[in-house]
mmCIF file of C-alpha atoms and ligand atoms in Angstrom:
data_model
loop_
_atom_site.group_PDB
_atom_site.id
_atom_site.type_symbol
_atom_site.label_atom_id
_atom_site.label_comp_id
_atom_site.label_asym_id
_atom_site.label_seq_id
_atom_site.Cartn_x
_atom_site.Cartn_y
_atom_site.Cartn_z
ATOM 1 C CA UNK Y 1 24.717 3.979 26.885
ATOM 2 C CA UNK Y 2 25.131 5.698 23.327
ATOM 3 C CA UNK Y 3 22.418 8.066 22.568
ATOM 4 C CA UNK Y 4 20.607 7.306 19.563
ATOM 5 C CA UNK Y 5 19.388 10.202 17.020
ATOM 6 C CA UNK Y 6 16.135 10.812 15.775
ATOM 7 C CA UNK Y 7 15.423 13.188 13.148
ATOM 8 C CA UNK Y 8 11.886 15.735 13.805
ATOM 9 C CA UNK Y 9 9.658 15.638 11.529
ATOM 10 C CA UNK Y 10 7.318 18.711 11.741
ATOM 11 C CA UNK Y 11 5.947 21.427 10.037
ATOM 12 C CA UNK Y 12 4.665 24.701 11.620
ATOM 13 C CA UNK Y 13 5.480 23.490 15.389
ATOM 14 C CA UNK Y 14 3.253 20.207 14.605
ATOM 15 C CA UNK Y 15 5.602 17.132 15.441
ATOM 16 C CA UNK Y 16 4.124 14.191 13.469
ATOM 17 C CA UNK Y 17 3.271 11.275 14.614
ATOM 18 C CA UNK Y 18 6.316 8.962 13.053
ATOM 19 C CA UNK Y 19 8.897 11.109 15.390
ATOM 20 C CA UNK Y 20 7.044 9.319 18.498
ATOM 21 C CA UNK Y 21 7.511 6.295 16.981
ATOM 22 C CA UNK Y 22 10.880 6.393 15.851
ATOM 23 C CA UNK Y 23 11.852 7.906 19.731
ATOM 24 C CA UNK Y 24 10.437 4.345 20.736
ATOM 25 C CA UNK Y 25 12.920 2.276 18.546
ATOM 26 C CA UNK Y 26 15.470 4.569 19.611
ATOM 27 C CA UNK Y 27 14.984 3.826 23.334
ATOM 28 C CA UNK Y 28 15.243 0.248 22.375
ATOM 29 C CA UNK Y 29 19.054 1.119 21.116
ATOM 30 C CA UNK Y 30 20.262 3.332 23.234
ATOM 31 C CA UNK Y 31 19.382 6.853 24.594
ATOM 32 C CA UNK Y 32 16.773 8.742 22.533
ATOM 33 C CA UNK Y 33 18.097 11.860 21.357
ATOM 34 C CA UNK Y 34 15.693 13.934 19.218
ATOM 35 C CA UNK Y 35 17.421 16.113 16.513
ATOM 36 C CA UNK Y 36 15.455 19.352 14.961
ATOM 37 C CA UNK Y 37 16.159 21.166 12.192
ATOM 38 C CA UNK Y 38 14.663 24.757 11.419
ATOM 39 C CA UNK Y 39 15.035 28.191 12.412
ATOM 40 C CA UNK Y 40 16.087 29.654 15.780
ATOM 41 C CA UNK Y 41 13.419 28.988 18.133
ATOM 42 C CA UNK Y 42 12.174 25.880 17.208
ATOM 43 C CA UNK Y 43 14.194 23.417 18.907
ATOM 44 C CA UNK Y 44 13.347 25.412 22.446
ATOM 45 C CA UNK Y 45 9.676 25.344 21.345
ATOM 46 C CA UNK Y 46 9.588 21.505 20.259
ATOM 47 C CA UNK Y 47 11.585 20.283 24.017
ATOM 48 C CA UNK Y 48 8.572 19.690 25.961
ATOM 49 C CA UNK Y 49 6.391 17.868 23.503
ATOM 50 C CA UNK Y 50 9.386 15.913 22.374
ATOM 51 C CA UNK Y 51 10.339 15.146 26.358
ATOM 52 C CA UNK Y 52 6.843 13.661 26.512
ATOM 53 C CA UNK Y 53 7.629 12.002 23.483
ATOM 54 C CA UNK Y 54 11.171 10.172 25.308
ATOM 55 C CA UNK Y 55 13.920 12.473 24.308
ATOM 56 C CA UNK Y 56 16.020 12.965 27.019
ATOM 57 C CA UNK Y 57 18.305 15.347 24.653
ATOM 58 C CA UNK Y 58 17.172 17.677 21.711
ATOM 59 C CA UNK Y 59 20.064 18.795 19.731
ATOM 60 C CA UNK Y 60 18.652 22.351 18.504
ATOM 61 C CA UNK Y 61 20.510 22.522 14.424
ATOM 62 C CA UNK Y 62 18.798 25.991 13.738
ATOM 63 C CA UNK Y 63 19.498 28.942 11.532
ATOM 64 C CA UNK Y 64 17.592 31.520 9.961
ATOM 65 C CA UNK Y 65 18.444 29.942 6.275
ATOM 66 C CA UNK Y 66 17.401 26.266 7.068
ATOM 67 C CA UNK Y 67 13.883 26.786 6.339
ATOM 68 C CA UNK Y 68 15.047 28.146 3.190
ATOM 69 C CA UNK Y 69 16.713 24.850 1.525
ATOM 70 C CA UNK Y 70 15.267 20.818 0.822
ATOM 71 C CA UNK Y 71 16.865 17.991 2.434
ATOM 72 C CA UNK Y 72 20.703 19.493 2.880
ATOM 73 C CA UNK Y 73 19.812 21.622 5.949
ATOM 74 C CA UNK Y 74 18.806 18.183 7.333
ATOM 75 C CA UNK Y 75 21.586 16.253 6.723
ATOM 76 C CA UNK Y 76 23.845 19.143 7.803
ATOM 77 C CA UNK Y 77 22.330 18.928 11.040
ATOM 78 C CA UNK Y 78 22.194 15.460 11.939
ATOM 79 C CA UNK Y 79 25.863 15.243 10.833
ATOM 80 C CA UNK Y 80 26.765 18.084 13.320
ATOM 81 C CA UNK Y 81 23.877 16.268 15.845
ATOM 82 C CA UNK Y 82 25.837 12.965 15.328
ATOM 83 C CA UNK Y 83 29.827 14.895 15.766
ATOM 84 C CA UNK Y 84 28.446 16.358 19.236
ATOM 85 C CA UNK Y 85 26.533 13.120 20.207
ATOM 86 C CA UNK Y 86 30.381 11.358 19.773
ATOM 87 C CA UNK Y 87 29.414 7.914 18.318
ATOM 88 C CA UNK Y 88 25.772 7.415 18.578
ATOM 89 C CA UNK Y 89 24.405 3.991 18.485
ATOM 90 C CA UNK Y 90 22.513 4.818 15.170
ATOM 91 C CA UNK Y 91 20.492 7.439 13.669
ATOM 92 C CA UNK Y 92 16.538 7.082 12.853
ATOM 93 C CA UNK Y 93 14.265 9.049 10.262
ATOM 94 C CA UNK Y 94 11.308 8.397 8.733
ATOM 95 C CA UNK Y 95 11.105 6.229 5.188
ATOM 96 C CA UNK Y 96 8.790 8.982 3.917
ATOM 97 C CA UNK Y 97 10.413 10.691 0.642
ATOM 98 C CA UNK Y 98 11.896 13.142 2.364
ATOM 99 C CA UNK Y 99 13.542 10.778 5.011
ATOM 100 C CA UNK Y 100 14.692 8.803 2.147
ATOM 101 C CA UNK Y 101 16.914 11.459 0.749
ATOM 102 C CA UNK Y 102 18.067 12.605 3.632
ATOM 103 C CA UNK Y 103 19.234 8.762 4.842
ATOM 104 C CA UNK Y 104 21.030 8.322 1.773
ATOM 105 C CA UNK Y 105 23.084 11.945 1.345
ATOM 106 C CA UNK Y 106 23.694 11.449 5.446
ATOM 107 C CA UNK Y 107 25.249 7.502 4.568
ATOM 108 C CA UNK Y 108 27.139 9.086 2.139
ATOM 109 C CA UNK Y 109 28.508 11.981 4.581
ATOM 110 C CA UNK Y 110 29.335 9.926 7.017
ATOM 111 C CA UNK Y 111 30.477 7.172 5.386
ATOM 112 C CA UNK Y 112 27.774 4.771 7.013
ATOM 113 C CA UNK Y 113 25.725 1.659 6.386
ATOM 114 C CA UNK Y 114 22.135 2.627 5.288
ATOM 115 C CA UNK Y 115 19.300 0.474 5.907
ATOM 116 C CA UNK Y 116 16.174 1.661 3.990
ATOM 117 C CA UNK Y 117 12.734 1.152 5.143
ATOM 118 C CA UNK Y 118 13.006 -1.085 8.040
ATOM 119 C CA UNK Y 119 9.964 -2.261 9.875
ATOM 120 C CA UNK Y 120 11.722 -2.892 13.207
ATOM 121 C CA UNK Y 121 15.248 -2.711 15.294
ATOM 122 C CA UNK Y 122 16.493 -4.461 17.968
ATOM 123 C CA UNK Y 123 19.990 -4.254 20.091
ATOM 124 C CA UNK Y 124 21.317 -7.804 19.732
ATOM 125 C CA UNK Y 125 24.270 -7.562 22.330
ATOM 126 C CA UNK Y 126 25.097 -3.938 21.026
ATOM 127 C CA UNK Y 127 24.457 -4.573 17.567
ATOM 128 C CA UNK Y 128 21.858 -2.700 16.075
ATOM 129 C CA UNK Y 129 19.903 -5.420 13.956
ATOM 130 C CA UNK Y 130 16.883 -3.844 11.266
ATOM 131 C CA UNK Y 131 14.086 -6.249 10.121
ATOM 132 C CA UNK Y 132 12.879 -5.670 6.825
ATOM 133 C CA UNK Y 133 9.761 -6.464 4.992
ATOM 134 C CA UNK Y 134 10.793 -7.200 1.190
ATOM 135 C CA UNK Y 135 9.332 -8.555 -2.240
ATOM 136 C CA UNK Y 136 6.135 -7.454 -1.211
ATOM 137 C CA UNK Y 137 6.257 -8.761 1.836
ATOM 138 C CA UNK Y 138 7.367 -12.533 0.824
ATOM 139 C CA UNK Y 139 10.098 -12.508 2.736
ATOM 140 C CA UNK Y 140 11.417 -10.902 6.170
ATOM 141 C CA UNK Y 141 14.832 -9.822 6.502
ATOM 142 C CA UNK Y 142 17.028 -8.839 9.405
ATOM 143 C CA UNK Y 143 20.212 -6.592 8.239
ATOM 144 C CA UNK Y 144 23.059 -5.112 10.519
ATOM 145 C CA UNK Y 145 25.453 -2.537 8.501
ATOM 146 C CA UNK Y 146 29.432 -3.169 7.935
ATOM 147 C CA UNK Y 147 30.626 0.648 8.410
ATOM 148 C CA UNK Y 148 30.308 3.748 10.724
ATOM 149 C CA UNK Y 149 27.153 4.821 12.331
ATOM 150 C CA UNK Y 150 23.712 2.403 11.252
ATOM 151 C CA UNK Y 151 21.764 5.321 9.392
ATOM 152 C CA UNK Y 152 17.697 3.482 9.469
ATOM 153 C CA UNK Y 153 14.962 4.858 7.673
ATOM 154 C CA UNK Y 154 11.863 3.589 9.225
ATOM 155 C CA UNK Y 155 8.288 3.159 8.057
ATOM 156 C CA UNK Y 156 5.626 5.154 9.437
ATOM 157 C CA UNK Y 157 3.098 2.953 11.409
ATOM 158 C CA UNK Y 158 5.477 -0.253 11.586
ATOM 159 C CA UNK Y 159 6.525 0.624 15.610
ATOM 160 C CA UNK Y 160 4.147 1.533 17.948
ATOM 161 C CA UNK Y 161 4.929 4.746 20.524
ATOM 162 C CA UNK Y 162 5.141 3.686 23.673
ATOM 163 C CA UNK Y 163 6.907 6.739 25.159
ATOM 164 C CA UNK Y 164 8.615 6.818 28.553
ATOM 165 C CA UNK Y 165 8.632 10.545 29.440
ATOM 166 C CA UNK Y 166 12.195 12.556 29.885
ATOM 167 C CA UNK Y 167 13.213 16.020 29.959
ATOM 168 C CA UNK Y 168 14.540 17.342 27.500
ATOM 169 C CA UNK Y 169 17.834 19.468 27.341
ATOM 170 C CA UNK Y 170 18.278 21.183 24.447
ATOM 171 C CA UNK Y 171 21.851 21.994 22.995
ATOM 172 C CA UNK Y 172 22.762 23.576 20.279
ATOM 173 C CA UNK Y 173 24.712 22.271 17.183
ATOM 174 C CA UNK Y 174 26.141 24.361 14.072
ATOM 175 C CA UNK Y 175 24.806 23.870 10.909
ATOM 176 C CA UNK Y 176 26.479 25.446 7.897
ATOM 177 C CA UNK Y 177 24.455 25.148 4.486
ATOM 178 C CA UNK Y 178 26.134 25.034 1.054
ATOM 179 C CA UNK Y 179 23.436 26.907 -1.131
ATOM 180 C CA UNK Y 180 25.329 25.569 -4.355
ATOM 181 C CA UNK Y 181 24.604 22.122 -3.423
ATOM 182 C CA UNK Y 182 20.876 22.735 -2.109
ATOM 183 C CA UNK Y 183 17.547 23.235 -3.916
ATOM 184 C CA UNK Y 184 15.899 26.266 -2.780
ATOM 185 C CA UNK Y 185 12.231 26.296 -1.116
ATOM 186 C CA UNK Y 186 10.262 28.823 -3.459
ATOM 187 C CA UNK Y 187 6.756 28.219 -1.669
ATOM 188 C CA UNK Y 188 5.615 25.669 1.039
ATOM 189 C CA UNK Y 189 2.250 24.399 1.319
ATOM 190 C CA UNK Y 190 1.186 21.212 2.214
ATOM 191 C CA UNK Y 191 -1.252 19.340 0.076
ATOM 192 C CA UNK Y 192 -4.684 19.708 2.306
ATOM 193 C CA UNK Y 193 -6.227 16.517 3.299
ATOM 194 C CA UNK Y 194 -8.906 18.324 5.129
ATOM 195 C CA UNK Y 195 -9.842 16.573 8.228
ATOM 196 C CA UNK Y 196 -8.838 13.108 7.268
ATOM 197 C CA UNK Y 197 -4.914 11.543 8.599
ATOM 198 C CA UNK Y 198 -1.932 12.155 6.837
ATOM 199 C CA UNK Y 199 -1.889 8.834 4.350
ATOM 200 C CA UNK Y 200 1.681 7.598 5.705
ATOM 201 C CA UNK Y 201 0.718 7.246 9.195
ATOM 202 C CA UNK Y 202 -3.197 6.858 9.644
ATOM 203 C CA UNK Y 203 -3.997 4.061 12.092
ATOM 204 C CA UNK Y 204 -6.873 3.214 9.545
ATOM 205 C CA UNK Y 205 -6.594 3.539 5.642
ATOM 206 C CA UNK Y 206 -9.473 2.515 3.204
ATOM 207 C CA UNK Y 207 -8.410 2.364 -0.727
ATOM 208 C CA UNK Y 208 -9.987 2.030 -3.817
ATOM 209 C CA UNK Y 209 -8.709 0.381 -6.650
ATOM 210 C CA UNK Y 210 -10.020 0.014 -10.642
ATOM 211 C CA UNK Y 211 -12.923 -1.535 -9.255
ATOM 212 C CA UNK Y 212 -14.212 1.700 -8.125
ATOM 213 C CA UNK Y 213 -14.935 2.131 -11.899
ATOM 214 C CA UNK Y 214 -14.839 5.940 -11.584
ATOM 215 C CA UNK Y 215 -13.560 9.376 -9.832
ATOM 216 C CA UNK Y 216 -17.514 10.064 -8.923
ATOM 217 C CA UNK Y 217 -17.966 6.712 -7.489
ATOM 218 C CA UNK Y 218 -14.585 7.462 -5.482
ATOM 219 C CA UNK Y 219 -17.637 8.892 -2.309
ATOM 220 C CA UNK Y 220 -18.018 5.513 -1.681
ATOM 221 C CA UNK Y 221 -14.597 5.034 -0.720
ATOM 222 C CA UNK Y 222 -14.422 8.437 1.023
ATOM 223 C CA UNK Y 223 -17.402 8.082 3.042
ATOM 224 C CA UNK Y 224 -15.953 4.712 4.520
ATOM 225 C CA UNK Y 225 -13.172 6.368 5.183
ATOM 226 C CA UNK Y 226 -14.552 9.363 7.131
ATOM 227 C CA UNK Y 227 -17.252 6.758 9.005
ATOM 228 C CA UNK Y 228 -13.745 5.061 10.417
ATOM 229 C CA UNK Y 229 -11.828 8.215 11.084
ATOM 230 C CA UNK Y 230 -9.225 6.962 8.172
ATOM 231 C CA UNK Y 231 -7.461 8.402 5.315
ATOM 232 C CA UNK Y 232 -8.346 7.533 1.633
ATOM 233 C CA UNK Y 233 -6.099 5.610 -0.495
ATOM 234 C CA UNK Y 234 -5.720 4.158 -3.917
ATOM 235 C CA UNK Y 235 -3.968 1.873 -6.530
ATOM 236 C CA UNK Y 236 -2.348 2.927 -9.422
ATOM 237 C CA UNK Y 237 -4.671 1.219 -11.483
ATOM 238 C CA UNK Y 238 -7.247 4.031 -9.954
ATOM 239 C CA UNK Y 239 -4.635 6.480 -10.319
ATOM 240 C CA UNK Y 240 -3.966 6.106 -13.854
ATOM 241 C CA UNK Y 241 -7.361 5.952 -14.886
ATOM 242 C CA UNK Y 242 -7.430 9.321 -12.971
ATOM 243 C CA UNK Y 243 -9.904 8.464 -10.442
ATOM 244 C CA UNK Y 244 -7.841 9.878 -7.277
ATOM 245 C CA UNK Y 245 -5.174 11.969 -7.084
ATOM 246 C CA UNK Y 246 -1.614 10.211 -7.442
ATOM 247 C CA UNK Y 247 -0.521 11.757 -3.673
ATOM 248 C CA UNK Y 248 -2.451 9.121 -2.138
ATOM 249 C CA UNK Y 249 -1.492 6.161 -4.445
ATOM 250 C CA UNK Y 250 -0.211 3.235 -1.868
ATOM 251 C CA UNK Y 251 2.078 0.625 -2.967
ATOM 252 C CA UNK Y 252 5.787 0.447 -4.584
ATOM 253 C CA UNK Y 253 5.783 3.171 -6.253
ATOM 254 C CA UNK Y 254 3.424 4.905 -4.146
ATOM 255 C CA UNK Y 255 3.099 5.548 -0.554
ATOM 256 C CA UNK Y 256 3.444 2.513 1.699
ATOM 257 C CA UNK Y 257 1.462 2.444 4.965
ATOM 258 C CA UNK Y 258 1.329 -0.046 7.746
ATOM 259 C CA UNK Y 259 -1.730 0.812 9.278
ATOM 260 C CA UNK Y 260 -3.912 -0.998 12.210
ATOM 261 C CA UNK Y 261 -6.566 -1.547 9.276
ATOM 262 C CA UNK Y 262 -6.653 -1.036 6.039
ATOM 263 C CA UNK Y 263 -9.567 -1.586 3.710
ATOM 264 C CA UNK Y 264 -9.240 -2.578 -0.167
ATOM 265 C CA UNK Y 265 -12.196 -2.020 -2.251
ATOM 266 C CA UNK Y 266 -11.970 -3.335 -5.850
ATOM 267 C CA UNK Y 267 -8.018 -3.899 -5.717
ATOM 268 C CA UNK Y 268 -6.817 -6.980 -6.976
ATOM 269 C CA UNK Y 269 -3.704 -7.087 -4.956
ATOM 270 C CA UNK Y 270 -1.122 -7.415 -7.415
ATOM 271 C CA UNK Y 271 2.766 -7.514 -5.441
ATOM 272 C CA UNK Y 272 3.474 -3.969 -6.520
ATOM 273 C CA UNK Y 273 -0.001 -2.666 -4.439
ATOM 274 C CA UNK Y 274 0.844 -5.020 -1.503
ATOM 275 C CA UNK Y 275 4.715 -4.239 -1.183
ATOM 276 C CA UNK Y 276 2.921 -0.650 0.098
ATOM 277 C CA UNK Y 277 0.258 -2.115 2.673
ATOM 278 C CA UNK Y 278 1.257 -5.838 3.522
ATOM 279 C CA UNK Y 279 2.633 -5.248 6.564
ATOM 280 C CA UNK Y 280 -0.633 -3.466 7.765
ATOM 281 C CA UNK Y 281 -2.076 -5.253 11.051
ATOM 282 C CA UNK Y 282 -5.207 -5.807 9.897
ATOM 283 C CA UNK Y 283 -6.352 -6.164 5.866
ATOM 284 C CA UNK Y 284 -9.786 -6.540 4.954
ATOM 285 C CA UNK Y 285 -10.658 -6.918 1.296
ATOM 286 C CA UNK Y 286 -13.795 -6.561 -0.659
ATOM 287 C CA UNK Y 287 -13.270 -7.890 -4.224
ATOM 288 C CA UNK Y 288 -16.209 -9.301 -6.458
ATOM 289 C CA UNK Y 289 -13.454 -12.358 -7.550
ATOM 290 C CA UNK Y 290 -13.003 -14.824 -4.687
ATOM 291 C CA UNK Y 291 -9.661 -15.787 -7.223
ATOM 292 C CA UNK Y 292 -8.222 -12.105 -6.224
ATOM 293 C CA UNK Y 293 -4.958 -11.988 -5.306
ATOM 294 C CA UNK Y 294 -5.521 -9.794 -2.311
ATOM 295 C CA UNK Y 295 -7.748 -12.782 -0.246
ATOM 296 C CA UNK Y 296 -4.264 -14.617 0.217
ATOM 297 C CA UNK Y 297 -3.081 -12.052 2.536
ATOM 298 C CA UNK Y 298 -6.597 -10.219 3.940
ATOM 299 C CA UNK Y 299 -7.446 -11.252 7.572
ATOM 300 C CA UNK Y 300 -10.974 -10.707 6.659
ATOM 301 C CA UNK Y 301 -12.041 -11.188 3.136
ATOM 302 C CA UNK Y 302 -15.538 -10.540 1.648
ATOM 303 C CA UNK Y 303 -16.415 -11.419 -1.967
ATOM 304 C CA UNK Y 304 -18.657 -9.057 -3.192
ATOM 305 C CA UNK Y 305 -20.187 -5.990 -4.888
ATOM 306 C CA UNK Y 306 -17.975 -3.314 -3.480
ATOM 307 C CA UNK Y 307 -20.958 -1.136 -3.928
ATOM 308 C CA UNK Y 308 -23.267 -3.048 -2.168
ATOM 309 C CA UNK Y 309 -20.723 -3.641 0.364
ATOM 310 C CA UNK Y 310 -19.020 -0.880 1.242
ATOM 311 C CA UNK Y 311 -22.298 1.199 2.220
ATOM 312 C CA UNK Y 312 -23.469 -1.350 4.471
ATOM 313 C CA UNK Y 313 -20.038 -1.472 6.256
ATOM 314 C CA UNK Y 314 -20.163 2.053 6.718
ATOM 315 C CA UNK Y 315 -23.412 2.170 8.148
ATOM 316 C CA UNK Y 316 -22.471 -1.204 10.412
ATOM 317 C CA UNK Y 317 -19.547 1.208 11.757
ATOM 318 C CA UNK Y 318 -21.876 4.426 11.898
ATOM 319 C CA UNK Y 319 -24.622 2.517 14.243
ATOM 320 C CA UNK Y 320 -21.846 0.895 16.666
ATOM 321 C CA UNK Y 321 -20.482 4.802 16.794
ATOM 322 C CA UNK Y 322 -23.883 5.569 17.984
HETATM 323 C C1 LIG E 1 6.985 -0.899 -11.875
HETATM 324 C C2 LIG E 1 5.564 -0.957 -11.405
HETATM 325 C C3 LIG E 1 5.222 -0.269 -10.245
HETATM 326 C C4 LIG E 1 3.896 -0.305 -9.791
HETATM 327 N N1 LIG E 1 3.581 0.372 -8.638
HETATM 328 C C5 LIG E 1 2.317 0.255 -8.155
HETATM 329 C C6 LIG E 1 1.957 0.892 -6.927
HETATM 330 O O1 LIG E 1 2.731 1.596 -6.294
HETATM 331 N N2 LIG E 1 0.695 0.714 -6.483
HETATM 332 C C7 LIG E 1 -0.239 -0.046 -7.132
HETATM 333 O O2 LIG E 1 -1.368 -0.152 -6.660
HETATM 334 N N3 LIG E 1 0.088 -0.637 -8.301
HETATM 335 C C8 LIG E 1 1.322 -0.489 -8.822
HETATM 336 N N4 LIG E 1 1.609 -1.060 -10.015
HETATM 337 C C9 LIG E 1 0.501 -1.627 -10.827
HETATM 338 C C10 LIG E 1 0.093 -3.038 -10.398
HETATM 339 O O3 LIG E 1 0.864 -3.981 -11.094
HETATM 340 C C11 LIG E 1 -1.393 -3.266 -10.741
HETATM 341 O O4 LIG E 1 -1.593 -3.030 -12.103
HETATM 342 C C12 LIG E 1 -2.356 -2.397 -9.958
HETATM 343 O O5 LIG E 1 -2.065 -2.452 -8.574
HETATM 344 C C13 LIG E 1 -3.766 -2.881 -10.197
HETATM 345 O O6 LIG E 1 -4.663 -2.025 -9.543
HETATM 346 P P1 LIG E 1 -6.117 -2.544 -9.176
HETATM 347 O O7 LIG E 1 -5.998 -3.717 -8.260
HETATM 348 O O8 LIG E 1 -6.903 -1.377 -8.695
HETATM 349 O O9 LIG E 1 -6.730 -2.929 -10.587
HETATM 350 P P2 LIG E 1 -7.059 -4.358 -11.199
HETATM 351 O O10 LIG E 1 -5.896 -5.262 -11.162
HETATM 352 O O11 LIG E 1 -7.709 -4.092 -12.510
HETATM 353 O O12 LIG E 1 -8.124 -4.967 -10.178
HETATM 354 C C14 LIG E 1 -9.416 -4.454 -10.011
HETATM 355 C C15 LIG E 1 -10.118 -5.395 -9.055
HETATM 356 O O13 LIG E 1 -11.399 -4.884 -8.762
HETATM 357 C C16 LIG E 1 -12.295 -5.955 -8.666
HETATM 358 N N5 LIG E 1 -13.639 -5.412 -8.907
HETATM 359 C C17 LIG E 1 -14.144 -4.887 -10.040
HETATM 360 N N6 LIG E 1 -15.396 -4.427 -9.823
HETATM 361 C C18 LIG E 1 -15.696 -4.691 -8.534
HETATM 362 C C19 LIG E 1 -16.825 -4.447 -7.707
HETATM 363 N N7 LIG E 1 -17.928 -3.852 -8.175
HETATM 364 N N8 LIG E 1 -16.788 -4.850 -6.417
HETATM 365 C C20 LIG E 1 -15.688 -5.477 -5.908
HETATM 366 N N9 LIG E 1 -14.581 -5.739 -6.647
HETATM 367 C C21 LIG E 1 -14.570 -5.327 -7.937
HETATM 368 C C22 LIG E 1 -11.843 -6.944 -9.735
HETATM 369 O O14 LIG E 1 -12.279 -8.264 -9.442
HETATM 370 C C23 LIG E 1 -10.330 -6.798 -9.644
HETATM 371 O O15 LIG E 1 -9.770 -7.752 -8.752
HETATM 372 C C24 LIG E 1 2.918 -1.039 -10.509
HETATM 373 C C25 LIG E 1 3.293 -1.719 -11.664
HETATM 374 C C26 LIG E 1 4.594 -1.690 -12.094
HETATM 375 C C27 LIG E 1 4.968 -2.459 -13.340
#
């Protein structure tokens, strides 16, 4: 069987959780082979959690510079990751921004089809088949590629881990960085969320939209948030009228999730809002206009006073909590 790359995503020895994830769909193509990028060390330090995780191989692309450079280190690697692997069945990352960039430069490298934010892959008789969720979720689309290696970006939340543990081995590859074509990492830190989920892969997400009226009011939308252990979202609508940050805008040209639930207070659920969060399991919407867009594709729908609601929900979930 061909092994199937995956690229780590981590920061500071923290694997996140799409890299379990995208070790499942790789099991479903082939042999999971988990590829990390970063400086010497890291790979060795990463095998265990990443053999819990399914990969029975960790290719180790390390040098000292590669925590020095954006995106090229990356693609460096899983080219070298994908010359030592021979012909791997595919190659997985993440459709975060990041993973974006690095799926397209690698297509481009290796002269490969690219498949962008895919929601699931199958083998269909050894061909590697990626469904995708498009025009805001209108349609559902299943797309193989016609050249070299299938390079899939995959969105966070869309596969569930179901890891079957290996060990790891962990072999090195070379990576050689060309500074002149890289963008150089002048300081690194992470926007902090504080104890809420990363946005892009929280099983729960609550968002406000313009309905919130106001960045004060936003609480309401936090404390639902914290009261399901979720992370806090928003339209661009909110965003705009600068009620929340624009990190944690969801939709097209936001963030998309695909979360277990998500929660939209006051969002009208216009296609460009639900192209980010349609393909979430569960969708509850509050909205004060039972005409709302947003009730066509909410599991559970209430039409209401988002203010009147909201509170009472969070209490409702506080009290079953105990
Ligand atoms: C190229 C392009 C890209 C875009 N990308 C994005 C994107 O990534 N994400 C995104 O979200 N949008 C995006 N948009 C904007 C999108 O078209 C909508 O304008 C936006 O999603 C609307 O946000 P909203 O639902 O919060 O606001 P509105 O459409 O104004 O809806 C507010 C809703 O709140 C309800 N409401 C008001 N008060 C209450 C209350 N007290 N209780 C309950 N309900 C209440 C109203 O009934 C209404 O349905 C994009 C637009 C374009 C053109």
């Amino acid at each position: 069987m061909s092994e199937v790359l995956v690229l780590v995503e981590q920061h500071d020895g923290a694997i996140s959780k799409v890299t379990g994830e995208l070790l499942t769909a790789a099991a479903r193509l082939g042999e999971p082979a988990a590829v990390v990028v970063g400086k010497p060390g890291t790979a060795e330090s990463l095998a265990g959690a990443l053999g819990a995780l399914g990969a029975g191989k960790v290719y180790a692309a390390e040098s000292d510079e590669a925590a020095g450079f954006l995106i090229t280190p990356a693609v460096a690697g899983l080219a070298a990751a994908a010359a030592a692997a021979g012909s791997p069945a595919a190659i997985l990352l993440a459709a975060t921004v990041e993973g974006r960039e690095i799926a397209g430069r690698l297509a481009v490298r290796l002269e490969s089809g690219l498949l962008a934010d895919a929601v699931d892959v199958t083998d269909e008789g050894g061909v590697v088949v990626a469904t995708h969720s498009v025009f805001g979720g209108s349609y559902t689309v299943r797309y193989k590629v016609a050249i070299g290696t299938p390079i899939i970006s995959i969105r966070p939340g869309s596969i569930e881990a179901a890891p079957t543990a290996a060990t790891a081995t962990v072999v090195p590859v070379e990576v050689t960085i060309d500074p002149a074509i890289s963008a150089v990492v002048v300081a690194d830190h992470p926007e902090p969320v504080g104890d809420r989920p990363e946005l892009s892969s929280a099983a729960v997400v609550v968002s406000g939209g313009r309905g919130v009226g106001s960045a004060e009011n936003f609480h309401i939308v936090e404390e639902l948030a914290d009261v399901m252990g979720g992370a806090v979202g928003a339209s661009r609508a909110a965003v705009d009228s600068g009620y929340y940050p624009p990190q944690f805008q969801v939709g097209q040209t936001g963030t998309t999730v695909s979360p277990q639930i998500y929660v939209a207070l006051g969002i009208s659920g216009a296609i460009q809002h639900r192209a980010g969060m349609q393909t979430s399991k569960t969708i509850i919407a509050v909205n004060k206009d039972a005409e709302a867009p947003i009730f066509e594709i909410a599991d559970f729908g209430v039409v209401g006073d988002l203010f009147k609601v909201a509170p009472q929900l969070a209490a409702a979930v506080k009290e079953r909590k105990g």
